[in-house]
PDB file of N, CA and C in Angstrom:
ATOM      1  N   UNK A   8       0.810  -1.200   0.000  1.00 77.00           N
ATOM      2  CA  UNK A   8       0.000   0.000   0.000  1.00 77.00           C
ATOM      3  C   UNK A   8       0.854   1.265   0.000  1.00 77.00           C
ATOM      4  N   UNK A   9       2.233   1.707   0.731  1.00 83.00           N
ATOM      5  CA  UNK A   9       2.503   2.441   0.732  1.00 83.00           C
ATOM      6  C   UNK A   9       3.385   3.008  -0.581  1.00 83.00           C
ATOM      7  N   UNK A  10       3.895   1.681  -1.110  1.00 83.00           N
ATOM      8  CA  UNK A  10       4.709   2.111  -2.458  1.00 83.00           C
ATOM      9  C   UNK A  10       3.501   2.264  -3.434  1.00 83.00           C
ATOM     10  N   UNK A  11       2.115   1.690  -3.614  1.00 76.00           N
ATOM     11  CA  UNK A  11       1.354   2.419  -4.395  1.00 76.00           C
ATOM     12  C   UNK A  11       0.823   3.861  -3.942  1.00 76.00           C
ATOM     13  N   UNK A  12       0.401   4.466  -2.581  1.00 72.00           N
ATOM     14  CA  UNK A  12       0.303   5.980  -2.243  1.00 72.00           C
ATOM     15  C   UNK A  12       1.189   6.159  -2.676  1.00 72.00           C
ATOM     16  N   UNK A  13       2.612   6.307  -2.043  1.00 80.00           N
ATOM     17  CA  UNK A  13       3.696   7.001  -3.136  1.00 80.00           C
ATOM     18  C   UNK A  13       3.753   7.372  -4.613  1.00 80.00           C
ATOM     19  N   UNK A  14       3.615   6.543  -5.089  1.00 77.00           N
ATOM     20  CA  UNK A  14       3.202   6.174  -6.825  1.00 77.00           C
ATOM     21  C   UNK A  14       2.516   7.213  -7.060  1.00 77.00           C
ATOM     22  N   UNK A  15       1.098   7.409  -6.636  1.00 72.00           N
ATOM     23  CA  UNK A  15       0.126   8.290  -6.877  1.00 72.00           C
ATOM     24  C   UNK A  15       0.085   9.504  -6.277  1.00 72.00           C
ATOM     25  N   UNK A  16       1.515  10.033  -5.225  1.00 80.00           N
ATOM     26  CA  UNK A  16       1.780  11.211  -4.714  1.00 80.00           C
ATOM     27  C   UNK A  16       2.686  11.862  -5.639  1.00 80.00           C
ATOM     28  N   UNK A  17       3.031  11.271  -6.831  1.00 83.00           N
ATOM     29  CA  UNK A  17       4.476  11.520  -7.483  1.00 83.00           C
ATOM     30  C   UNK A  17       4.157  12.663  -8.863  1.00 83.00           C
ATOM     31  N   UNK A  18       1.747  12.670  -9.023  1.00 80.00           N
ATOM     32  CA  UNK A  18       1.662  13.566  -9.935  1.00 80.00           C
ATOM     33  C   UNK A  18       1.591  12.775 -11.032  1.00 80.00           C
ATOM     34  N   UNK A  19       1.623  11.953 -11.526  1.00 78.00           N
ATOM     35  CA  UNK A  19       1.716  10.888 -13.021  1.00 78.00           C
ATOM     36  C   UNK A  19       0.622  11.471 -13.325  1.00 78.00           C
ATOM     37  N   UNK A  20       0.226  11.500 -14.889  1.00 75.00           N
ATOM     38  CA  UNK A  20      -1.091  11.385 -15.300  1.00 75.00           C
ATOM     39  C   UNK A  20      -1.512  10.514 -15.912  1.00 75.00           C
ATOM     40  N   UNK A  21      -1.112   8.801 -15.595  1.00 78.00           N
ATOM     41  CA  UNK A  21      -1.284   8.115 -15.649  1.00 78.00           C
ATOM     42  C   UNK A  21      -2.956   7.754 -14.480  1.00 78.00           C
ATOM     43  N   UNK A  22      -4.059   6.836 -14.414  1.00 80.00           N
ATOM     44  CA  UNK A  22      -4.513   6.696 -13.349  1.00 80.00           C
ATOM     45  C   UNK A  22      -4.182   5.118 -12.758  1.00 80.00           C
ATOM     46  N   UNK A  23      -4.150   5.168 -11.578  1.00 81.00           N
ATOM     47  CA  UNK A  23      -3.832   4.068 -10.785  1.00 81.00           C
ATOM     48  C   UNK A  23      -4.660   3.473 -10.802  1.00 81.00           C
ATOM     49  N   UNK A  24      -5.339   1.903 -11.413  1.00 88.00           N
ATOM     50  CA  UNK A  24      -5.604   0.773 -11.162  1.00 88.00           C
ATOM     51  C   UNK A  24      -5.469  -0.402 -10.733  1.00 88.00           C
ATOM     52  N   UNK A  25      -5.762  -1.007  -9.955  1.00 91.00           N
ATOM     53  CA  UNK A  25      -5.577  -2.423  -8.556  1.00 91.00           C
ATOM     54  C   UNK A  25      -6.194  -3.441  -9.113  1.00 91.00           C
ATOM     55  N   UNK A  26      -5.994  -4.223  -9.463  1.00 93.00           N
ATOM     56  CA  UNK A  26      -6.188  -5.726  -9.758  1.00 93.00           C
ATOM     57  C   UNK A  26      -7.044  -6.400  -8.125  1.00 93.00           C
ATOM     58  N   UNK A  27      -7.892  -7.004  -8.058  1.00 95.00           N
ATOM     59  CA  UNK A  27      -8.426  -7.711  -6.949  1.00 95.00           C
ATOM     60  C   UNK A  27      -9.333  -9.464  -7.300  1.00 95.00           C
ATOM     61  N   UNK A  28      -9.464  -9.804  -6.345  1.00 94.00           N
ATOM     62  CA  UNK A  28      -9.639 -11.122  -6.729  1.00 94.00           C
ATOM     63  C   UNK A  28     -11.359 -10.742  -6.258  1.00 94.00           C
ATOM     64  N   UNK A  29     -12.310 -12.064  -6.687  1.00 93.00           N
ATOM     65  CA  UNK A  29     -13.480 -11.720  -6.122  1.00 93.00           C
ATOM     66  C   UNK A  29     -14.078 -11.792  -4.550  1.00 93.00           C
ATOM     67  N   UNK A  30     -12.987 -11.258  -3.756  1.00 94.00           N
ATOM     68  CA  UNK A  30     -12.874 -11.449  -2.675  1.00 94.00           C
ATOM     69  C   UNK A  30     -12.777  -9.820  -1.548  1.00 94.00           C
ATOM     70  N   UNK A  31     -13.964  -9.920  -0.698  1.00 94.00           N
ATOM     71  CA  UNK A  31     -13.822  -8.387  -0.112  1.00 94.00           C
ATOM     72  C   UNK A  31     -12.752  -7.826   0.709  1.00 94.00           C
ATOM     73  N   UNK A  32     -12.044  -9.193   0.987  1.00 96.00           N
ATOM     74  CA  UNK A  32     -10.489  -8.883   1.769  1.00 96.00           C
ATOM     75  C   UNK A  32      -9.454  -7.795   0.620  1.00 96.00           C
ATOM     76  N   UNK A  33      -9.962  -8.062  -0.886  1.00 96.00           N
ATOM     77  CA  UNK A  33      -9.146  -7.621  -1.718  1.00 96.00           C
ATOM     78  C   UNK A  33      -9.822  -5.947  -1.997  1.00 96.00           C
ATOM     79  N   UNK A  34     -10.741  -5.556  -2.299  1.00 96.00           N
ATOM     80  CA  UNK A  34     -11.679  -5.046  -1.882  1.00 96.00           C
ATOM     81  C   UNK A  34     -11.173  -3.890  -0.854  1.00 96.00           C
ATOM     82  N   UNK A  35     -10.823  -3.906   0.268  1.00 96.00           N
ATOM     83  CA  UNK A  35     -10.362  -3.059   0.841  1.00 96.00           C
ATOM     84  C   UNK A  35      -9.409  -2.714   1.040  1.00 96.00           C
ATOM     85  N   UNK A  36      -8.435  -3.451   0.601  1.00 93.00           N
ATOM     86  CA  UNK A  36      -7.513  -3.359   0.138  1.00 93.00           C
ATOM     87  C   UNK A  36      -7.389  -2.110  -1.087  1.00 93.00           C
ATOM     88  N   UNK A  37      -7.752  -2.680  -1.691  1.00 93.00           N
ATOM     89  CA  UNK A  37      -7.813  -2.144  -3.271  1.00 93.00           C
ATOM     90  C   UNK A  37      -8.017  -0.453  -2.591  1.00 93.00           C
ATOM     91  N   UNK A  38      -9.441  -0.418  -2.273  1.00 94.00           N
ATOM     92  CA  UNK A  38     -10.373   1.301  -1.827  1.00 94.00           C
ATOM     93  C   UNK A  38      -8.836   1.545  -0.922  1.00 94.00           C
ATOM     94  N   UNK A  39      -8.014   0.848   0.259  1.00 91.00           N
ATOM     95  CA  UNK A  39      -7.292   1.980   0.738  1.00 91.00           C
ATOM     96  C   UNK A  39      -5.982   2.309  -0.323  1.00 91.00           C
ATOM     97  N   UNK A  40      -6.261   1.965  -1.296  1.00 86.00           N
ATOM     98  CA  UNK A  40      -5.145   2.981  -2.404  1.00 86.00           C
ATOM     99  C   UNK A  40      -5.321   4.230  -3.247  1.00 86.00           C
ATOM    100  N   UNK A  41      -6.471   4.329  -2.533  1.00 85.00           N
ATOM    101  CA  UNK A  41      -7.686   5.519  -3.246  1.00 85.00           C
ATOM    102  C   UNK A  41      -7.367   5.257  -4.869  1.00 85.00           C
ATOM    103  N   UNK A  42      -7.526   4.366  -5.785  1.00 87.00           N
ATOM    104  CA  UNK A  42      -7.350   3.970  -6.694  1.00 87.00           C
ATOM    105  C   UNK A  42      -8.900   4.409  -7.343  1.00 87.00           C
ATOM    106  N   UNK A  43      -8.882   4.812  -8.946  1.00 91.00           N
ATOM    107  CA  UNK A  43     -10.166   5.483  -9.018  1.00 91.00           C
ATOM    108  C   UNK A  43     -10.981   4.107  -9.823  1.00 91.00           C
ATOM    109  N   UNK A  44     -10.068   2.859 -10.296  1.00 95.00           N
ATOM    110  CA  UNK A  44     -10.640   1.942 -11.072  1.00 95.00           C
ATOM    111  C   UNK A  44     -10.005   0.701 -10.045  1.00 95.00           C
ATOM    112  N   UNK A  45     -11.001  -0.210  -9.533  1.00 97.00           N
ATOM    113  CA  UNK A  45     -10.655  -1.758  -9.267  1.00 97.00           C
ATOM    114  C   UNK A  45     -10.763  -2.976 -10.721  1.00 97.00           C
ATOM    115  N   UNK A  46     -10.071  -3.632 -10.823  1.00 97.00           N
ATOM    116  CA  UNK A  46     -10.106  -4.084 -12.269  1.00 97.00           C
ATOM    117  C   UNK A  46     -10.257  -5.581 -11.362  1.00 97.00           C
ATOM    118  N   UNK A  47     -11.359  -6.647 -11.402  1.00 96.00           N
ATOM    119  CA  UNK A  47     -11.552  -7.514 -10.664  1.00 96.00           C
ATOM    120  C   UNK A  47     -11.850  -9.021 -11.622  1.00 96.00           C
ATOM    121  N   UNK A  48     -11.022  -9.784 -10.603  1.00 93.00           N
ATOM    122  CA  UNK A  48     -11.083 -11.011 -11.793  1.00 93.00           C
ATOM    123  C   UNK A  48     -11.889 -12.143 -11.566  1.00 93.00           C
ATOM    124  N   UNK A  49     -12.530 -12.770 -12.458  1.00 92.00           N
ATOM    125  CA  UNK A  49     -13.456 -13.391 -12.036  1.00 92.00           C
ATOM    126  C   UNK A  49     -13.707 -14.508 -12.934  1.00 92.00           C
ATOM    127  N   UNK A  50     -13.301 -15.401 -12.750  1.00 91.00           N
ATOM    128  CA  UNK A  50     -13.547 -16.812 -13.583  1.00 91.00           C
ATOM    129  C   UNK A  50     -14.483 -17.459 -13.813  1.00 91.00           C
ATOM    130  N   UNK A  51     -15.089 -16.976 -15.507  1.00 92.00           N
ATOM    131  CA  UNK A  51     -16.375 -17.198 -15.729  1.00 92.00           C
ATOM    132  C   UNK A  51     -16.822 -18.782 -16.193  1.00 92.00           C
ATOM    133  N   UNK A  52     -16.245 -19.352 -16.908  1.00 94.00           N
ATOM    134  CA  UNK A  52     -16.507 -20.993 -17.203  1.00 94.00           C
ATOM    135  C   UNK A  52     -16.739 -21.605 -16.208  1.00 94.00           C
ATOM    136  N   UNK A  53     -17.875 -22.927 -16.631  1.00 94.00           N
ATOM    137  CA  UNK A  53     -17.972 -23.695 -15.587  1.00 94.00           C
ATOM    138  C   UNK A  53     -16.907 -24.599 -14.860  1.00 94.00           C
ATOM    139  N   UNK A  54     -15.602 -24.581 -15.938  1.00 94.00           N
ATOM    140  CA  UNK A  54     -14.790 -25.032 -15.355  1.00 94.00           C
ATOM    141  C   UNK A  54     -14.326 -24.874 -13.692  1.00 94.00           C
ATOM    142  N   UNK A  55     -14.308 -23.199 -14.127  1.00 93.00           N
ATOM    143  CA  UNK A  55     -13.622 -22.502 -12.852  1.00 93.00           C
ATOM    144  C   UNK A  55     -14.743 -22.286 -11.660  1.00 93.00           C
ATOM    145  N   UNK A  56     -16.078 -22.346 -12.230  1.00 93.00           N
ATOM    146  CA  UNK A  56     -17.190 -22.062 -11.268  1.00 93.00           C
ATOM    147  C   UNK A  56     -17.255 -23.831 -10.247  1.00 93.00           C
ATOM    148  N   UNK A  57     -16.622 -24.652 -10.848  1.00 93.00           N
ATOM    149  CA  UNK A  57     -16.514 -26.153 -10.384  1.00 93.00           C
ATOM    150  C   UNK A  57     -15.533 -25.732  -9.442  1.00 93.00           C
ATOM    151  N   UNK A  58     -14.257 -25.770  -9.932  1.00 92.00           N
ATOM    152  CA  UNK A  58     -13.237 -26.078  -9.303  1.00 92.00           C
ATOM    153  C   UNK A  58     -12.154 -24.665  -8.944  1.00 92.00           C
ATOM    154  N   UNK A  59     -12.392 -23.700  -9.421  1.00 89.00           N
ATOM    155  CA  UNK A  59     -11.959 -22.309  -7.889  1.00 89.00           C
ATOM    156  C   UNK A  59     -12.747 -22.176  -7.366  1.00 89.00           C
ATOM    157  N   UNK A  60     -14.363 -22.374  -7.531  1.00 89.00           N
ATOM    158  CA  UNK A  60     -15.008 -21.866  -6.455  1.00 89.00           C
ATOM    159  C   UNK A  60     -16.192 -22.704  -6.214  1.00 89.00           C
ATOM    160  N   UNK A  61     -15.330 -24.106  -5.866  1.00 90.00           N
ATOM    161  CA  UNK A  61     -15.638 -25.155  -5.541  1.00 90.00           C
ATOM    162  C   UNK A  61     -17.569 -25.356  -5.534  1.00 90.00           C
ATOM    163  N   UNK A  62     -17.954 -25.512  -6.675  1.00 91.00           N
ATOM    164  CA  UNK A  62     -18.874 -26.190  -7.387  1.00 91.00           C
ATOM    165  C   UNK A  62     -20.241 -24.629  -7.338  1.00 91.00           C
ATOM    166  N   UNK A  63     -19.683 -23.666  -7.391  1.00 90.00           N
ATOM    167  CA  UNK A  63     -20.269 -22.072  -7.307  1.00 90.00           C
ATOM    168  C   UNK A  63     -21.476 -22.152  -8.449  1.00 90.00           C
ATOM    169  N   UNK A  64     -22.683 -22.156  -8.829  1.00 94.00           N
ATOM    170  CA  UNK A  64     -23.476 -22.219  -9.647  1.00 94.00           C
ATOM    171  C   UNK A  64     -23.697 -20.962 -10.440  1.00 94.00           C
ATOM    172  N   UNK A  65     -23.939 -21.000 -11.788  1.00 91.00           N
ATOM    173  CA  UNK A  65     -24.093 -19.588 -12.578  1.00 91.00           C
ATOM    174  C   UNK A  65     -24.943 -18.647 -11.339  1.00 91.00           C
ATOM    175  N   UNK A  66     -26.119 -18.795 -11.098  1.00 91.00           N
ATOM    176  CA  UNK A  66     -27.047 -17.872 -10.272  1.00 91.00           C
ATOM    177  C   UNK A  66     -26.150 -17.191  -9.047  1.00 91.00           C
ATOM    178  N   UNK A  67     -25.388 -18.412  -8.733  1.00 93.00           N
ATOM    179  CA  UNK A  67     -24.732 -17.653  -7.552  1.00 93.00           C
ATOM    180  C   UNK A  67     -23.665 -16.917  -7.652  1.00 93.00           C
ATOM    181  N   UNK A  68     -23.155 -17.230  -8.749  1.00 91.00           N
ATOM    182  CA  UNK A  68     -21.911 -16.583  -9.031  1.00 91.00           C
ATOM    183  C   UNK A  68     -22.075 -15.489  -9.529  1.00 91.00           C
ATOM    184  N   UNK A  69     -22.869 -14.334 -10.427  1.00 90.00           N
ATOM    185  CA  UNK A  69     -23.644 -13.553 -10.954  1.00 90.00           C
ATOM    186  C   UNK A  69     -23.975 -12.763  -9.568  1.00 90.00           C
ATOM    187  N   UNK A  70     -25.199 -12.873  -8.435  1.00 92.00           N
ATOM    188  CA  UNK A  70     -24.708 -12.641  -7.498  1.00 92.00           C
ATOM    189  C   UNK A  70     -24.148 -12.031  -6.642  1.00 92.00           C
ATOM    190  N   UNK A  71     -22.633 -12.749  -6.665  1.00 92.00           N
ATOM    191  CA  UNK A  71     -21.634 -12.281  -6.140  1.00 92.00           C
ATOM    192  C   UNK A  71     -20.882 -11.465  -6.420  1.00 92.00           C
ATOM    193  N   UNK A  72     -21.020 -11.353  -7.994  1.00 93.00           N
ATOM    194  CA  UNK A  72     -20.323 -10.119  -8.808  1.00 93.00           C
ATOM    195  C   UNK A  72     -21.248  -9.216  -9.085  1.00 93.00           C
ATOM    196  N   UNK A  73     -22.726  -9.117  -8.847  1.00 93.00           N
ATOM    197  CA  UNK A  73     -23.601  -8.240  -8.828  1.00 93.00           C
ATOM    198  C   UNK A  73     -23.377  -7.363  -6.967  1.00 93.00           C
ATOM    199  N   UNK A  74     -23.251  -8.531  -6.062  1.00 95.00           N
ATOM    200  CA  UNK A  74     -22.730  -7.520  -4.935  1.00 95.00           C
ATOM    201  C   UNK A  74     -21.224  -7.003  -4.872  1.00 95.00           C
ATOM    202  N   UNK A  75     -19.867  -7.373  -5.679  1.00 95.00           N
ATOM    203  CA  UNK A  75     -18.920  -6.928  -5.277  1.00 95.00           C
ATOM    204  C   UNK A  75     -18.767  -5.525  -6.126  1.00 95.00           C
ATOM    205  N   UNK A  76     -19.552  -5.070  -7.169  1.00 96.00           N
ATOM    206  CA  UNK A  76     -20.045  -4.367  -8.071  1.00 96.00           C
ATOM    207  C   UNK A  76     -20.201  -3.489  -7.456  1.00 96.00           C
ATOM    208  N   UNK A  77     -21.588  -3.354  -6.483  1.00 96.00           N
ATOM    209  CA  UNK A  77     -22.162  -2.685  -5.843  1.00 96.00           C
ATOM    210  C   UNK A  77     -21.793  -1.602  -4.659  1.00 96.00           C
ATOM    211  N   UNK A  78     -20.740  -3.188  -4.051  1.00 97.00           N
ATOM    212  CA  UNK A  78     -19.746  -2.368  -3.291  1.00 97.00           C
ATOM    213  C   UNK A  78     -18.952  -1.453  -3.830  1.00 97.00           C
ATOM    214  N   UNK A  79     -18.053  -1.938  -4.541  1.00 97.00           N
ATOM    215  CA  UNK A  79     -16.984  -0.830  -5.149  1.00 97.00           C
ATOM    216  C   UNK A  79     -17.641   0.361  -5.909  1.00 97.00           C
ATOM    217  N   UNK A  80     -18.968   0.407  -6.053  1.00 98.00           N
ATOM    218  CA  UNK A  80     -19.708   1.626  -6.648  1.00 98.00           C
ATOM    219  C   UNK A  80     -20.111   2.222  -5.373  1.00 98.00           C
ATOM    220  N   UNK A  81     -20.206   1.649  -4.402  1.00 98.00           N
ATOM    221  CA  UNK A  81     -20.955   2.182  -3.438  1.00 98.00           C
ATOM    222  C   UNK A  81     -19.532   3.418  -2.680  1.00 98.00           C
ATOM    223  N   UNK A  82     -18.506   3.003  -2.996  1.00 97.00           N
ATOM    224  CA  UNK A  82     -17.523   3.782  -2.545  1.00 97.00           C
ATOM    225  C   UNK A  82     -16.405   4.264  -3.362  1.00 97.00           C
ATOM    226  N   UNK A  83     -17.065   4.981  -4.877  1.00 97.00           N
ATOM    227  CA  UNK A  83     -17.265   5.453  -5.273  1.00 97.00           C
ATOM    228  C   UNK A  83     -15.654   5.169  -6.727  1.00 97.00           C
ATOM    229  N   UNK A  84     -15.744   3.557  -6.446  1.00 96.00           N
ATOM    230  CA  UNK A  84     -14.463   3.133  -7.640  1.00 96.00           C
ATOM    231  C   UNK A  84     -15.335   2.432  -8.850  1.00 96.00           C
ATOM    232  N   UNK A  85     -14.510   2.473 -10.429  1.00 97.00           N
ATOM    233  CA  UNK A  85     -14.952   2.240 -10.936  1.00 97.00           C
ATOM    234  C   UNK A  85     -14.636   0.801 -11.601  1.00 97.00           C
ATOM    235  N   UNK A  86     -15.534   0.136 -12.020  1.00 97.00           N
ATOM    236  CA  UNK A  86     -15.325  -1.824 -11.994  1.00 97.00           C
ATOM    237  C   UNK A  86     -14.648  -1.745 -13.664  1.00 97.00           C
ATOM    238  N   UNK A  87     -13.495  -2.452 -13.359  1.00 96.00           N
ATOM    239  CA  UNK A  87     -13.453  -3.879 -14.687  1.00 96.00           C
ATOM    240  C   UNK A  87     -13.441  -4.996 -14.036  1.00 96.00           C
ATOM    241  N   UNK A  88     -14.226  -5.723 -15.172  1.00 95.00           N
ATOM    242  CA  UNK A  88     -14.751  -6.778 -14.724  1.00 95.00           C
ATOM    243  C   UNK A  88     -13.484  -7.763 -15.591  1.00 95.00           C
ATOM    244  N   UNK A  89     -12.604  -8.946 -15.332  1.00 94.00           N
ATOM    245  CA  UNK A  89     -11.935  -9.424 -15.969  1.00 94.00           C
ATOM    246  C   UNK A  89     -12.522 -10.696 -15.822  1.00 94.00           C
ATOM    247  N   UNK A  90     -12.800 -11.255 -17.443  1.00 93.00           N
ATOM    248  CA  UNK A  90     -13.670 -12.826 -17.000  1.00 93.00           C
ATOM    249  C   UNK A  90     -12.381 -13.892 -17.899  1.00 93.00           C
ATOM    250  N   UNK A  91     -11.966 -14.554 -16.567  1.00 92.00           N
ATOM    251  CA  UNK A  91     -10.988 -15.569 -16.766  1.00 92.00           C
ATOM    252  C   UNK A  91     -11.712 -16.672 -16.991  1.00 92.00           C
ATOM    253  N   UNK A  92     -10.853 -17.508 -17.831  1.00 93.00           N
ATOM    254  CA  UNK A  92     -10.978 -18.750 -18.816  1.00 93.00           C
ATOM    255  C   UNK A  92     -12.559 -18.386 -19.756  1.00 93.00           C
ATOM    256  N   UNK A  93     -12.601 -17.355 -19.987  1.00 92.00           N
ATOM    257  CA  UNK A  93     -13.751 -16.757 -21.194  1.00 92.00           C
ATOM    258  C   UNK A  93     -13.321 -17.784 -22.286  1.00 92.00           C
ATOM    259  N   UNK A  94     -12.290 -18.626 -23.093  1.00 92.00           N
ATOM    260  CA  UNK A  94     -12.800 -19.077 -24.100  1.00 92.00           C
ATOM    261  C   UNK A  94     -13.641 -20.242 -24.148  1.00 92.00           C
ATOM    262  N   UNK A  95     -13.210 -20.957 -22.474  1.00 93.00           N
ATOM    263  CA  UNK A  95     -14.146 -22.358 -22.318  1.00 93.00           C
ATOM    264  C   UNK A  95     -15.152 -22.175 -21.618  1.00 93.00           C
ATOM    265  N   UNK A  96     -15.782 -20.881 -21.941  1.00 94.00           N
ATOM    266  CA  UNK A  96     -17.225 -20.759 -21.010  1.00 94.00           C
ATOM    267  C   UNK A  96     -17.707 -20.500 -22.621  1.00 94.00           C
ATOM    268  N   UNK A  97     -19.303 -20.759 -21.827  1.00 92.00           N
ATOM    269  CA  UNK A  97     -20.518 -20.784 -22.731  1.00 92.00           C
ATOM    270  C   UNK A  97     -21.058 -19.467 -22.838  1.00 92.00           C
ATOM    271  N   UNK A  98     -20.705 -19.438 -24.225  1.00 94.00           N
ATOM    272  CA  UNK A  98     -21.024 -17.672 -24.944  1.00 94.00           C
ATOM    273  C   UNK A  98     -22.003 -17.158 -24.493  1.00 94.00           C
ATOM    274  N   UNK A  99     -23.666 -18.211 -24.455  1.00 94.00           N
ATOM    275  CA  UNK A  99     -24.576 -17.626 -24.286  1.00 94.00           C
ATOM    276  C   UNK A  99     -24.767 -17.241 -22.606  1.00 94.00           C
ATOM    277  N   UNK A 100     -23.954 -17.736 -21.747  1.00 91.00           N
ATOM    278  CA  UNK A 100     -23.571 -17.220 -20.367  1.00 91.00           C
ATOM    279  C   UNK A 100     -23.079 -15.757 -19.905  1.00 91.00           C
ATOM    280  N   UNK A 101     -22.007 -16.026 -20.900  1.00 92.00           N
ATOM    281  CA  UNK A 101     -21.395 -14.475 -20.877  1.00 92.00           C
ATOM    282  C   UNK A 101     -22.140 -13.359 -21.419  1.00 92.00           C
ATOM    283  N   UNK A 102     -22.806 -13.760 -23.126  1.00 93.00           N
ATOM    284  CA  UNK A 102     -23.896 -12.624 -22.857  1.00 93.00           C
ATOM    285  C   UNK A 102     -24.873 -12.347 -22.086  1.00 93.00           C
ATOM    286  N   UNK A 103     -25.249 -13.345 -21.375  1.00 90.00           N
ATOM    287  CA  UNK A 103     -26.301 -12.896 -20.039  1.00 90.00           C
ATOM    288  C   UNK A 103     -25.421 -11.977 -19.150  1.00 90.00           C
ATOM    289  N   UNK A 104     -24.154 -12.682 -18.706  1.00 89.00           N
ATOM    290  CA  UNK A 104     -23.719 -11.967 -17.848  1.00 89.00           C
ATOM    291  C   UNK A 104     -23.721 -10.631 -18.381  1.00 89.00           C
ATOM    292  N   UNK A 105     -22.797 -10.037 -19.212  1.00 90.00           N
ATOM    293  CA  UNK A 105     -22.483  -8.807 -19.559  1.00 90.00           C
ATOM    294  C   UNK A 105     -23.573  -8.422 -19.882  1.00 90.00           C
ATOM    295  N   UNK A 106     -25.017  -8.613 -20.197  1.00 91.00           N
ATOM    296  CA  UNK A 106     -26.224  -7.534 -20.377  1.00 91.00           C
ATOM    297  C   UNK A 106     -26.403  -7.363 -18.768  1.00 91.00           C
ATOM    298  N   UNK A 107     -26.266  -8.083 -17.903  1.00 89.00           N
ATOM    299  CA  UNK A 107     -26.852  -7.728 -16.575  1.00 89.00           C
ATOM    300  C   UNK A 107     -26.050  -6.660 -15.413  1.00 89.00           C
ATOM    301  N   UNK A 108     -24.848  -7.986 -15.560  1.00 89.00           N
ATOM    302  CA  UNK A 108     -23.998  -6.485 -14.652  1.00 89.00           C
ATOM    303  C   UNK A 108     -23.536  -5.102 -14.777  1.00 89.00           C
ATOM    304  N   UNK A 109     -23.476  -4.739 -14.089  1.00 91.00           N
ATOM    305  CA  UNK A 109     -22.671  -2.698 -14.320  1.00 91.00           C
ATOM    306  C   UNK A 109     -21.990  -2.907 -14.009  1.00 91.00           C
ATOM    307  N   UNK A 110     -20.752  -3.008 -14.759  1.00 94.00           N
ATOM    308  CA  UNK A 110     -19.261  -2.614 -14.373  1.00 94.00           C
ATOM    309  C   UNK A 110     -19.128  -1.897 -15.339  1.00 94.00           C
ATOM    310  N   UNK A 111     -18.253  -0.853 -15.457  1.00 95.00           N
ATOM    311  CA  UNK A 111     -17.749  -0.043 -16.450  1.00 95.00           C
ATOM    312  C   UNK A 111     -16.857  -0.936 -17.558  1.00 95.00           C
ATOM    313  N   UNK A 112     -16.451  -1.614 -17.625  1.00 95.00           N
ATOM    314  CA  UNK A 112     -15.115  -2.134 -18.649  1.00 95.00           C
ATOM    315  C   UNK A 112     -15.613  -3.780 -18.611  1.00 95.00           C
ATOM    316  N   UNK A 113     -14.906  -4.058 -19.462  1.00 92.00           N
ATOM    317  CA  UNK A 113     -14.902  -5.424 -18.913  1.00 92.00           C
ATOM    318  C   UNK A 113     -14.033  -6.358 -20.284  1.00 92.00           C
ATOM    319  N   UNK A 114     -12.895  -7.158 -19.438  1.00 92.00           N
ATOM    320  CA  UNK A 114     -11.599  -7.781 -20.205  1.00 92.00           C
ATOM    321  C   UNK A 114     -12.346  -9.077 -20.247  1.00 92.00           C
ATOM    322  N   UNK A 115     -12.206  -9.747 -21.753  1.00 90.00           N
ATOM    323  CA  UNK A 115     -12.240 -10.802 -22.180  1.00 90.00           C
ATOM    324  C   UNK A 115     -10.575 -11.611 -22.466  1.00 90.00           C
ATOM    325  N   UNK A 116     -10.286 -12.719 -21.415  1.00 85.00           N
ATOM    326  CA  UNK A 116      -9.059 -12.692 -21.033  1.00 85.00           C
ATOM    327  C   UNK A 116      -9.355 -14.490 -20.837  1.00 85.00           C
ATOM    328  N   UNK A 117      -8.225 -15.415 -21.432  1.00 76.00           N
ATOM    329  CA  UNK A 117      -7.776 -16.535 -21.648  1.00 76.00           C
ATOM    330  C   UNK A 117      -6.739 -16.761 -20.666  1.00 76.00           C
ATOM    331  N   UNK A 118      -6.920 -17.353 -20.075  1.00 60.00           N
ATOM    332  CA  UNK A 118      -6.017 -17.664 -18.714  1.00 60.00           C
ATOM    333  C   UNK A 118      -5.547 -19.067 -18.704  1.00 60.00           C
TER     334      UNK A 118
END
């Protein structure tokens, strides 16, 4: 945390973005870097909905990225959404997903 404040005391006009996992430990993390974008990763195939997040169902998983969303809007950062192993998930999943959630951005990313 402190070598990223530094970073962002130094004037860049670059903006500072934080990578976080779908996890709220990361989450606050992330908000104490006063970072203006959380870029959050989230493994959309059923592969990964099996086996990172040990047998997590579309409904629930949706969800969970509909509340971690919420949060980080609620305190006032803006979402990318990064959906890992996107090529072995089911297209017509992901377009559900992406018509439903609000995140600002969102990376289509092969992991």
């Amino acid at each position: 945390l402190k070598r990223l404040n530094a970073l962002r005391r130094e004037g860049l006009s670059s903006k500072l973005v934080v990578w976080s996992r779908l996890r709220r430990e990361d989450f606050e993390l992330a908000l104490k870097t006063e970072a203006s974008w959380v870029a959050v990763s989230f493994g959309i195939s059923d592969i990964h909905l099996k086996y990172k997040f040990n047998g997590l169902k579309r409904e629930e998983a949706l969800m969970k990225v509909f509340e971690a969303i919420d949060y980080l809007h609620s305190h006032g950062v803006k979402v990318s959404m990064h959906l890992e192993d996107s090529t072995r998930a089911d297209l017509n999943y992901i377009v559900e997903f992406l018509k439903n959630v609000n995140a600002e951005k969102f990376r289509d990313c092969d992991t």
